[in-house]
PDB file of C-alpha atoms in Angstrom:
ATOM      1  CA  MET A  20      27.295 -18.800  -4.385  1.00 69.00           C
ATOM      2  CA  CYS A  21      25.782 -19.849  -1.295  1.00 76.00           C
ATOM      3  CA  MET A  22      27.358 -21.659   1.625  1.00 78.00           C
ATOM      4  CA  LEU A  23      25.687 -24.728   2.644  1.00 83.00           C
ATOM      5  CA  PHE A  24      27.269 -26.978   5.339  1.00 87.00           C
ATOM      6  CA  ILE A  25      26.630 -29.332   8.264  1.00 89.00           C
ATOM      7  CA  LYS A  26      27.426 -27.809  11.473  1.00 92.00           C
ATOM      8  CA  PRO A  27      28.423 -30.655  13.730  1.00 94.00           C
ATOM      9  CA  GLU A  28      27.384 -31.142  17.605  1.00 95.00           C
ATOM     10  CA  ASN A  29      29.326 -29.089  20.085  1.00 95.00           C
ATOM     11  CA  LEU A  30      30.754 -26.656  17.491  1.00 89.00           C
ATOM     12  CA  THR A  31      30.296 -23.054  17.722  1.00 88.00           C
ATOM     13  CA  LEU A  32      31.289 -21.224  14.528  1.00 85.00           C
ATOM     14  CA  PRO A  33      34.576 -18.828  15.099  1.00 85.00           C
ATOM     15  CA  LYS A  34      33.607 -15.230  14.790  1.00 86.00           C
ATOM     16  CA  ALA A  35      35.694 -14.706  11.742  1.00 87.00           C
ATOM     17  CA  TYR A  36      34.092 -17.549   9.997  1.00 83.00           C
ATOM     18  CA  PHE A  37      30.814 -16.226  10.521  1.00 79.00           C
ATOM     19  CA  ASP A  38      31.652 -12.445   9.660  1.00 83.00           C
ATOM     20  CA  SER A  39      33.482 -13.975   6.406  1.00 85.00           C
ATOM     21  CA  LEU A  40      30.152 -15.841   5.526  1.00 79.00           C
ATOM     22  CA  GLN A  41      27.953 -12.539   6.462  1.00 78.00           C
ATOM     23  CA  ASP A  42      30.210 -10.393   4.139  1.00 75.00           C
ATOM     24  CA  HIS A  43      30.052 -12.887   1.062  1.00 78.00           C
ATOM     25  CA  ASN A  44      26.476 -14.376   1.446  1.00 72.00           C
ATOM     26  CA  ALA A  45      24.427 -11.249   2.552  1.00 74.00           C
ATOM     27  CA  ASP A  46      20.713 -12.603   1.732  1.00 77.00           C
ATOM     28  CA  GLY A  47      19.824 -14.317   4.635  1.00 86.00           C
ATOM     29  CA  VAL A  48      20.406 -17.404   6.767  1.00 89.00           C
ATOM     30  CA  SER A  49      18.651 -20.772   7.413  1.00 91.00           C
ATOM     31  CA  CYS A  50      19.247 -23.270   9.882  1.00 93.00           C
ATOM     32  CA  TYR A  51      17.876 -26.937   9.860  1.00 94.00           C
ATOM     33  CA  ASP A  52      17.971 -28.969  13.202  1.00 95.00           C
ATOM     34  CA  LEU A  53      18.885 -32.370  12.272  1.00 95.00           C
ATOM     35  CA  LYS A  54      17.492 -33.935  15.523  1.00 95.00           C
ATOM     36  CA  THR A  55      14.016 -32.085  15.636  1.00 94.00           C
ATOM     37  CA  GLY A  56      13.192 -30.870  12.193  1.00 92.00           C
ATOM     38  CA  GLU A  57      13.048 -27.072  13.199  1.00 94.00           C
ATOM     39  CA  LEU A  58      13.649 -24.809  10.530  1.00 94.00           C
ATOM     40  CA  PHE A  59      15.000 -21.252  11.610  1.00 95.00           C
ATOM     41  CA  GLN A  60      15.180 -18.763   9.121  1.00 93.00           C
ATOM     42  CA  THR A  61      16.031 -15.186   9.164  1.00 90.00           C
ATOM     43  CA  LEU A  62      17.158 -12.187   7.326  1.00 89.00           C
ATOM     44  CA  SER A  63      19.104 -10.544  10.481  1.00 88.00           C
ATOM     45  CA  TYR A  64      22.841 -11.677  10.861  1.00 89.00           C
ATOM     46  CA  ASP A  65      22.753 -10.809  14.585  1.00 90.00           C
ATOM     47  CA  GLU A  66      19.532 -13.192  15.172  1.00 94.00           C
ATOM     48  CA  ALA A  67      21.368 -16.050  13.153  1.00 90.00           C
ATOM     49  CA  GLU A  68      24.347 -15.615  15.382  1.00 91.00           C
ATOM     50  CA  LYS A  69      22.338 -15.856  18.530  1.00 93.00           C
ATOM     51  CA  TYR A  70      20.703 -18.823  17.307  1.00 95.00           C
ATOM     52  CA  LEU A  71      23.824 -20.450  16.072  1.00 93.00           C
ATOM     53  CA  ALA A  72      25.184 -19.943  19.701  1.00 93.00           C
ATOM     54  CA  ALA A  73      22.186 -21.145  21.365  1.00 94.00           C
ATOM     55  CA  LYS A  74      22.305 -24.312  19.291  1.00 94.00           C
ATOM     56  CA  HIS A  75      25.966 -24.705  19.986  1.00 92.00           C
ATOM     57  CA  ALA A  76      25.454 -28.412  21.176  1.00 95.00           C
ATOM     58  CA  ASP A  77      23.033 -29.480  17.989  1.00 96.00           C
ATOM     59  CA  GLU A  78      23.928 -30.633  14.591  1.00 96.00           C
ATOM     60  CA  LEU A  79      22.238 -28.290  11.938  1.00 95.00           C
ATOM     61  CA  VAL A  80      22.035 -27.921   8.511  1.00 92.00           C
ATOM     62  CA  VAL A  81      23.277 -24.077   7.639  1.00 91.00           C
ATOM     63  CA  HIS A  82      22.620 -22.105   4.533  1.00 89.00           C
ATOM     64  CA  PHE A  83      23.927 -18.697   4.115  1.00 83.00           C
ATOM     65  CA  ARG A  84      22.260 -17.377   1.053  1.00 80.00           C
ATOM     66  CA  PHE A  85      23.766 -15.283  -2.035  1.00 65.00           C
ATOM     67  CA  GLY A  86      20.760 -14.787  -4.199  1.00 67.00           C
ATOM     68  CA  THR A  87      21.511 -15.034  -7.943  1.00 66.00           C
ATOM     69  CA  SER A  88      17.734 -14.480  -8.613  1.00 63.00           C
ATOM     70  CA  GLY A  89      14.336 -13.832  -6.697  1.00 61.00           C
ATOM     71  CA  GLU A  90      14.171 -11.111  -4.035  1.00 68.00           C
ATOM     72  CA  LYS A  91      15.977 -10.872  -0.809  1.00 72.00           C
ATOM     73  CA  SER A  92      13.370 -12.265   1.876  1.00 65.00           C
ATOM     74  CA  LEU A  93      12.196 -14.769   3.992  1.00 74.00           C
ATOM     75  CA  GLU A  94      10.436 -16.579   1.142  1.00 78.00           C
ATOM     76  CA  GLN A  95      13.796 -17.141  -0.666  1.00 75.00           C
ATOM     77  CA  LEU A  96      15.710 -18.715   2.223  1.00 80.00           C
ATOM     78  CA  HIS A  97      16.160 -22.190   1.780  1.00 81.00           C
ATOM     79  CA  GLY A  98      14.562 -25.294   3.487  1.00 88.00           C
ATOM     80  CA  TRP A  99      11.750 -25.912   1.186  1.00 86.00           C
ATOM     81  CA  LYS A 100       9.194 -28.670   2.014  1.00 88.00           C
ATOM     82  CA  ILE A 101       8.952 -31.012  -0.986  1.00 89.00           C
ATOM     83  CA  LEU A 102       6.586 -34.228  -1.723  1.00 89.00           C
ATOM     84  CA  ASN A 103       3.812 -33.564   0.503  1.00 86.00           C
ATOM     85  CA  ASN A 104       6.137 -31.997   3.246  1.00 87.00           C
ATOM     86  CA  GLN A 105       8.311 -35.710   3.495  1.00 89.00           C
ATOM     87  CA  TYR A 106      11.503 -33.956   2.487  1.00 91.00           C
ATOM     88  CA  THR A 107      13.270 -30.877   3.095  1.00 92.00           C
ATOM     89  CA  PHE A 108      15.220 -29.476   0.086  1.00 89.00           C
ATOM     90  CA  PHE A 109      18.411 -27.291   0.072  1.00 88.00           C
ATOM     91  CA  HIS A 110      20.503 -26.029  -3.059  1.00 83.00           C
ATOM     92  CA  ASN A 111      24.040 -24.494  -3.582  1.00 79.00           C
ATOM     93  CA  GLY A 112      24.426 -23.004  -6.834  1.00 74.00           C
ATOM     94  CA  MET A 113      22.356 -22.069  -9.827  1.00 76.00           C
ATOM     95  CA  LEU A 114      19.670 -24.344 -11.451  1.00 80.00           C
ATOM     96  CA  SER A 115      20.685 -24.247 -15.094  1.00 79.00           C
ATOM     97  CA  THR A 116      16.941 -25.299 -16.492  1.00 82.00           C
ATOM     98  CA  PHE A 117      15.316 -22.555 -14.276  1.00 81.00           C
ATOM     99  CA  LYS A 118      16.207 -18.771 -14.535  1.00 80.00           C
ATOM    100  CA  GLY A 119      13.765 -17.641 -11.786  1.00 77.00           C
ATOM    101  CA  ASP A 120      10.565 -15.520 -12.427  1.00 80.00           C
ATOM    102  CA  PRO A 121      11.150 -11.903 -11.668  1.00 81.00           C
ATOM    103  CA  ASP A 122       7.580 -10.868 -12.161  1.00 83.00           C
ATOM    104  CA  ARG A 123       6.568 -13.253  -9.544  1.00 83.00           C
ATOM    105  CA  GLY A 124       9.707 -12.575  -7.339  1.00 79.00           C
ATOM    106  CA  LEU A 125      10.751 -16.394  -7.649  1.00 80.00           C
ATOM    107  CA  SER A 126      14.346 -17.475  -7.406  1.00 79.00           C
ATOM    108  CA  ASP A 127      15.478 -20.370  -9.512  1.00 81.00           C
ATOM    109  CA  THR A 128      15.310 -22.799  -6.512  1.00 83.00           C
ATOM    110  CA  GLN A 129      11.669 -21.782  -5.987  1.00 84.00           C
ATOM    111  CA  GLN A 130      10.845 -22.641  -9.649  1.00 86.00           C
ATOM    112  CA  PHE A 131      12.217 -25.863  -9.045  1.00 86.00           C
ATOM    113  CA  VAL A 132      10.085 -26.632  -5.938  1.00 87.00           C
ATOM    114  CA  GLU A 133       7.015 -25.411  -7.833  1.00 87.00           C
ATOM    115  CA  MET A 134       7.824 -27.937 -10.505  1.00 87.00           C
ATOM    116  CA  VAL A 135       8.033 -30.599  -8.069  1.00 88.00           C
ATOM    117  CA  ASP A 136       4.720 -29.539  -6.262  1.00 83.00           C
ATOM    118  CA  TYR A 137       3.126 -30.404  -9.935  1.00 83.00           C
ATOM    119  CA  TRP A 138       4.600 -33.812  -9.630  1.00 80.00           C
ATOM    120  CA  LYS A 139       1.315 -35.348  -8.048  1.00 73.00           C
ATOM    121  CA  ASP A 140       2.967 -38.817  -8.295  1.00 81.00           C
ATOM    122  CA  GLY A 141       6.420 -38.143  -8.156  1.00 84.00           C
ATOM    123  CA  THR A 142       8.920 -39.739  -6.154  1.00 91.00           C
ATOM    124  CA  ILE A 143      12.308 -38.979  -4.399  1.00 92.00           C
ATOM    125  CA  GLU A 144      13.748 -41.070  -6.682  1.00 93.00           C
ATOM    126  CA  ASP A 145      12.013 -38.945  -9.449  1.00 91.00           C
ATOM    127  CA  ILE A 146      13.639 -35.759  -8.319  1.00 90.00           C
ATOM    128  CA  VAL A 147      17.174 -37.299  -7.903  1.00 91.00           C
ATOM    129  CA  ALA A 148      16.984 -38.666 -11.320  1.00 91.00           C
ATOM    130  CA  TYR A 149      16.096 -35.130 -12.644  1.00 88.00           C
ATOM    131  CA  LEU A 150      18.558 -33.352 -10.639  1.00 89.00           C
ATOM    132  CA  GLU A 151      21.081 -35.964 -12.027  1.00 90.00           C
ATOM    133  CA  ALA A 152      20.200 -35.496 -15.638  1.00 90.00           C
ATOM    134  CA  TYR A 153      19.756 -31.956 -15.716  1.00 89.00           C
ATOM    135  CA  GLU A 154      21.651 -30.041 -12.754  1.00 85.00           C
ATOM    136  CA  GLN A 155      24.878 -31.574 -12.729  1.00 78.00           C
ATOM    137  CA  GLY A 156      26.726 -28.059 -11.827  1.00 74.00           C
ATOM    138  CA  SER A 157      25.121 -27.696  -8.680  1.00 77.00           C
ATOM    139  CA  ARG A 158      24.983 -29.365  -4.815  1.00 82.00           C
ATOM    140  CA  PHE A 159      21.801 -30.445  -3.429  1.00 86.00           C
ATOM    141  CA  LEU A 160      20.901 -31.717   0.258  1.00 87.00           C
ATOM    142  CA  ILE A 161      17.338 -33.474   0.480  1.00 90.00           C
ATOM    143  CA  ILE A 162      16.507 -34.462   4.238  1.00 90.00           C
TER     144      ILE A 162
END
């Protein structure tokens, strides 16, 4: 399963913790700066480690991906814009109502985001209601 957490301001991840995350979640890293809204994504753990060190003072959402569906690529990394780019969506776990689409290289989460994009008149309340009704075994962060 992926690792999703909020890194507080003025915290440097201990090297052993970072190394453990890298060993168990080897499919990329996303970091979302809660102050600026900047989304950093990389498949390189050296780049991720440098970014986290440089952002020591900042509060970040950090996601170490463990891919259960979809390919290992930047497109699979979390921090998807939803509802006309009003929100950023993160997910930890597997979406039980979506299995991924290997023919198109999509993960279960990307399929969910694609569905949300088709809800032209959907609201954040609609998305939360859907997740509460159908995806109770996972954890979500919507910013």
